[in-house]
Amino acid sequence: MNPYHDYENYLKEYPTPDGRFGEYGGAYLPPELEVAFAEIDEAYETICHSAQFISELRRIRKDFQGRPTPIYHCERLSRQLGQCQIYVKREDLNHTGAHKLNHCMGEGLLAKYMGKKKLIAETGAGQHGVALATAAAYFGMECDIYMGEVDIAKQAPNVTRMKMLGARVIPVSTGLKTLKEAVDAAFEGYMKEYKTAIYCIGSALGPHPFPKIVRDFQLIVGQEAREQFVSMTGMLPDAVCACVGGGSNSIGMFLPFVADPVELIGVEPMGRGSKAGDHAATITYGSKGILHGFDSLLLQDEKGAPLPVYSIASGLDYPGVGPEHAFLHDSGRVHYTYVTDEEAVEAFFLLSRMEGIIPALESSHGLAGGIQYAKEHKTGSILVNLSGRGDKDVDYIEEHYGCGDEFLAKHHI
Ligand SMILES: *Cc1c(COP(=O)(O)O)cnc(C)c1O
């Protein structure tokens, strides 16, 4: 039974004005930042309804990002697996190669309307940093990206890209020198200059209003895909599927289908297996808690400290998840499943070889979920959000898995 009957109503009802999706969401902030977040919330609620903002965002999406991105029927792949038809939404064709630019351009435009001069964020693998640095260059703004020293060493090409785009990459040397410390440092930096700068989060999470802002900017993905699918096939898909890290590409893809008779499937990274520290399957194994200023499900120890997480896809290894996903899980509207590193790599090779599209490892998780569905359902259709392209992953894959011949032999390819 679908508890939601109307997409527009759903968007109005969730989140509540204080940022709640049922028992999840909210904002737990240091007092110094309450003013800054209230300012962003108020500005967003006003500006996002202005005709000028809407038309400027539409123009950016078309002329700069290259939207709409197409959907594509994977005929060879579908035939290889059986009768169920697999379609992909090509977010990999978005400028900079992933869906992240959808919310970064929106956040940059909001900053411009608020009169801000600088964009501030943290980055883990560097994907969010590159997308935000792109937005900053477009709007002629300064950009400070906080990044752990360990990640800086591991992600040299993205560090170079950010610098070429004009961003300042600020190394963070505290603690484990990775994403968590970078988040803390970015917040500290933001606290010092919130009058002239704005903090731009990288996924549909964090304290209110960020889960809502990022979701709203990502809805374009599902809105386009729904229309395109209906005009291509004359029907709705039977299922829609996407990978879930923090939850931005999936929430944008899912919600325009929320009131439809369409199964929604979120795919989490099961990494090397189900032992703590070997995966980042937050909804599958998590429990209720607070991390980075909001209520959600998270992977935590008995004392409430976040557990270490792992995935072959660095964009998916976060111990929490956006609050709206925790909510949609509890309400039963979205079904959350998982795939392992191995299954994601197999999907990576299958799409490359059968369709000529090399997907990001994150997106390969969504695709592997779609492949599982296609194997279990002898008819029907599934639409997968291909959140990004795999150029960034090919060196790692080649070094650890070769070029796919072994994986593909299993399928007699
Ligand atoms: C960052 C990233 C993700 C994961 O982030 P979500 O917020 O869960 O969408 C997925 N795919 C790609 C290509 C990414 O860069």
CSV table of N, CA and C in Angstrom, one decimal, residues 122-130 145-164 169 177-179 311-317 361-362 391-396:
chain,number,residue,atom,x,y,z
A,122,GLU,N,33.4,20.7,2.7
A,122,GLU,CA,34.4,19.7,2.9
A,122,GLU,C,34.3,18.7,1.7
A,123,THR,N,35.3,17.9,1.5
A,123,THR,CA,35.1,16.9,0.5
A,123,THR,C,35.9,15.6,1.0
A,124,GLY,N,35.4,14.4,0.6
A,124,GLY,CA,36.1,13.2,1.0
A,124,GLY,C,37.0,12.8,-0.2
A,125,ALA,N,36.3,12.2,-1.2
A,125,ALA,CA,37.0,11.7,-2.4
A,125,ALA,C,37.3,12.8,-3.4
A,126,GLY,N,36.7,14.0,-3.1
A,126,GLY,CA,37.0,15.1,-4.0
A,126,GLY,C,35.9,15.4,-5.0
A,127,GLN,N,34.9,14.5,-5.1
A,127,GLN,CA,33.8,14.7,-6.2
A,127,GLN,C,33.0,16.0,-5.9
A,128,HIS,N,32.6,16.1,-4.6
A,128,HIS,CA,31.8,17.3,-4.2
A,128,HIS,C,32.6,18.5,-4.3
A,129,GLY,N,33.9,18.4,-4.0
A,129,GLY,CA,34.8,19.6,-4.1
A,129,GLY,C,34.9,20.1,-5.5
A,130,VAL,N,35.1,19.2,-6.4
A,130,VAL,CA,35.2,19.5,-7.8
A,130,VAL,C,33.9,20.2,-8.4
A,145,ILE,N,37.7,24.6,0.0
A,145,ILE,CA,37.4,23.2,0.2
A,145,ILE,C,38.3,22.6,1.3
A,146,TYR,N,37.7,22.1,2.4
A,146,TYR,CA,38.4,21.4,3.4
A,146,TYR,C,38.5,20.0,3.1
A,147,MET,N,39.8,19.5,3.2
A,147,MET,CA,40.0,18.1,2.8
A,147,MET,C,41.0,17.4,3.7
A,148,GLY,N,40.8,16.2,4.3
A,148,GLY,CA,41.7,15.5,5.1
A,148,GLY,C,43.0,15.3,4.4
A,149,GLU,N,44.2,15.3,5.1
A,149,GLU,CA,45.5,15.1,4.4
A,149,GLU,C,45.6,13.7,3.8
A,150,VAL,N,45.0,12.8,4.5
A,150,VAL,CA,45.0,11.4,3.9
A,150,VAL,C,44.3,11.4,2.5
A,151,ASP,N,43.1,12.0,2.5
A,151,ASP,CA,42.4,12.1,1.2
A,151,ASP,C,43.1,12.9,0.2
A,152,ILE,N,43.8,13.9,0.6
A,152,ILE,CA,44.5,14.8,-0.4
A,152,ILE,C,45.6,13.9,-1.1
A,153,ALA,N,46.3,13.1,-0.3
A,153,ALA,CA,47.3,12.2,-0.9
A,153,ALA,C,46.7,11.2,-1.8
A,154,LYS,N,45.5,10.6,-1.4
A,154,LYS,CA,44.9,9.6,-2.2
A,154,LYS,C,44.2,10.1,-3.5
A,155,GLN,N,43.8,11.3,-3.5
A,155,GLN,CA,42.9,11.8,-4.6
A,155,GLN,C,43.5,12.9,-5.3
A,156,ALA,N,44.8,12.8,-5.7
A,156,ALA,CA,45.6,13.8,-6.3
A,156,ALA,C,44.9,14.5,-7.5
A,157,PRO,N,44.3,13.7,-8.5
A,157,PRO,CA,43.7,14.3,-9.6
A,157,PRO,C,42.6,15.3,-9.3
A,158,ASN,N,41.8,14.9,-8.3
A,158,ASN,CA,40.7,15.8,-7.9
A,158,ASN,C,41.2,17.1,-7.2
A,159,VAL,N,42.3,16.9,-6.5
A,159,VAL,CA,42.9,18.1,-5.8
A,159,VAL,C,43.4,19.1,-6.9
A,160,THR,N,44.0,18.5,-7.9
A,160,THR,CA,44.5,19.3,-9.1
A,160,THR,C,43.3,20.0,-9.8
A,161,ARG,N,42.3,19.3,-10.0
A,161,ARG,CA,41.1,19.9,-10.7
A,161,ARG,C,40.5,21.1,-9.9
A,162,MET,N,40.4,20.9,-8.6
A,162,MET,CA,39.8,21.9,-7.7
A,162,MET,C,40.7,23.2,-7.8
A,163,LYS,N,42.0,23.0,-7.8
A,163,LYS,CA,43.0,24.1,-7.8
A,163,LYS,C,42.9,24.8,-9.2
A,164,MET,N,42.8,24.0,-10.3
A,164,MET,CA,42.7,24.6,-11.6
A,164,MET,C,41.4,25.4,-11.8
A,169,VAL,N,42.3,24.6,-1.6
A,169,VAL,CA,42.1,23.3,-0.9
A,169,VAL,C,42.9,23.4,0.4
A,177,LYS,N,42.4,12.4,9.8
A,177,LYS,CA,42.7,13.2,8.6
A,177,LYS,C,41.9,12.8,7.4
A,178,THR,N,40.6,12.5,7.7
A,178,THR,CA,39.7,12.2,6.5
A,178,THR,C,38.4,13.0,6.6
A,179,LEU,N,37.3,12.4,6.1
A,179,LEU,CA,36.1,13.2,5.9
A,179,LEU,C,35.5,13.8,7.2
A,311,SER,N,33.6,1.1,1.5
A,311,SER,CA,33.0,0.6,0.2
A,311,SER,C,34.1,0.8,-0.9
A,312,ILE,N,34.0,0.0,-1.9
A,312,ILE,CA,34.9,0.2,-3.0
A,312,ILE,C,34.6,1.6,-3.7
A,313,ALA,N,33.4,2.1,-3.5
A,313,ALA,CA,33.0,3.4,-4.1
A,313,ALA,C,33.1,4.4,-3.0
A,314,SER,N,34.1,5.3,-3.2
A,314,SER,CA,34.4,6.2,-2.1
A,314,SER,C,33.2,7.2,-1.9
A,315,GLY,N,32.4,7.4,-2.9
A,315,GLY,CA,31.2,8.3,-2.7
A,315,GLY,C,30.1,7.7,-1.9
A,316,LEU,N,30.2,6.4,-1.5
A,316,LEU,CA,29.2,5.8,-0.7
A,316,LEU,C,29.6,5.5,0.7
A,317,ASP,N,30.8,5.8,1.1
A,317,ASP,CA,31.2,5.3,2.4
A,317,ASP,C,31.1,6.3,3.5
A,361,LEU,N,31.8,3.8,-10.0
A,361,LEU,CA,31.6,2.7,-9.1
A,361,LEU,C,30.4,2.9,-8.2
A,362,GLU,N,30.1,4.1,-7.8
A,362,GLU,CA,28.9,4.4,-7.0
A,362,GLU,C,27.6,3.9,-7.8
A,391,ASP,N,35.2,7.4,-15.5
A,391,ASP,CA,36.6,7.7,-15.8
A,391,ASP,C,37.5,7.8,-14.6
A,392,LYS,N,36.9,8.3,-13.5
A,392,LYS,CA,37.7,8.4,-12.3
A,392,LYS,C,38.1,7.1,-11.7
A,393,ASP,N,37.4,6.0,-12.1
A,393,ASP,CA,37.6,4.7,-11.4
A,393,ASP,C,38.4,3.7,-12.3
A,394,VAL,N,38.7,4.1,-13.5
A,394,VAL,CA,39.2,3.0,-14.4
A,394,VAL,C,40.6,2.6,-14.0
A,395,ASP,N,41.5,3.5,-13.5
A,395,ASP,CA,42.8,3.0,-13.1
A,395,ASP,C,42.8,2.1,-11.9
A,396,TYR,N,41.9,2.4,-10.9
A,396,TYR,CA,41.8,1.5,-9.7
A,396,TYR,C,41.3,0.1,-10.2
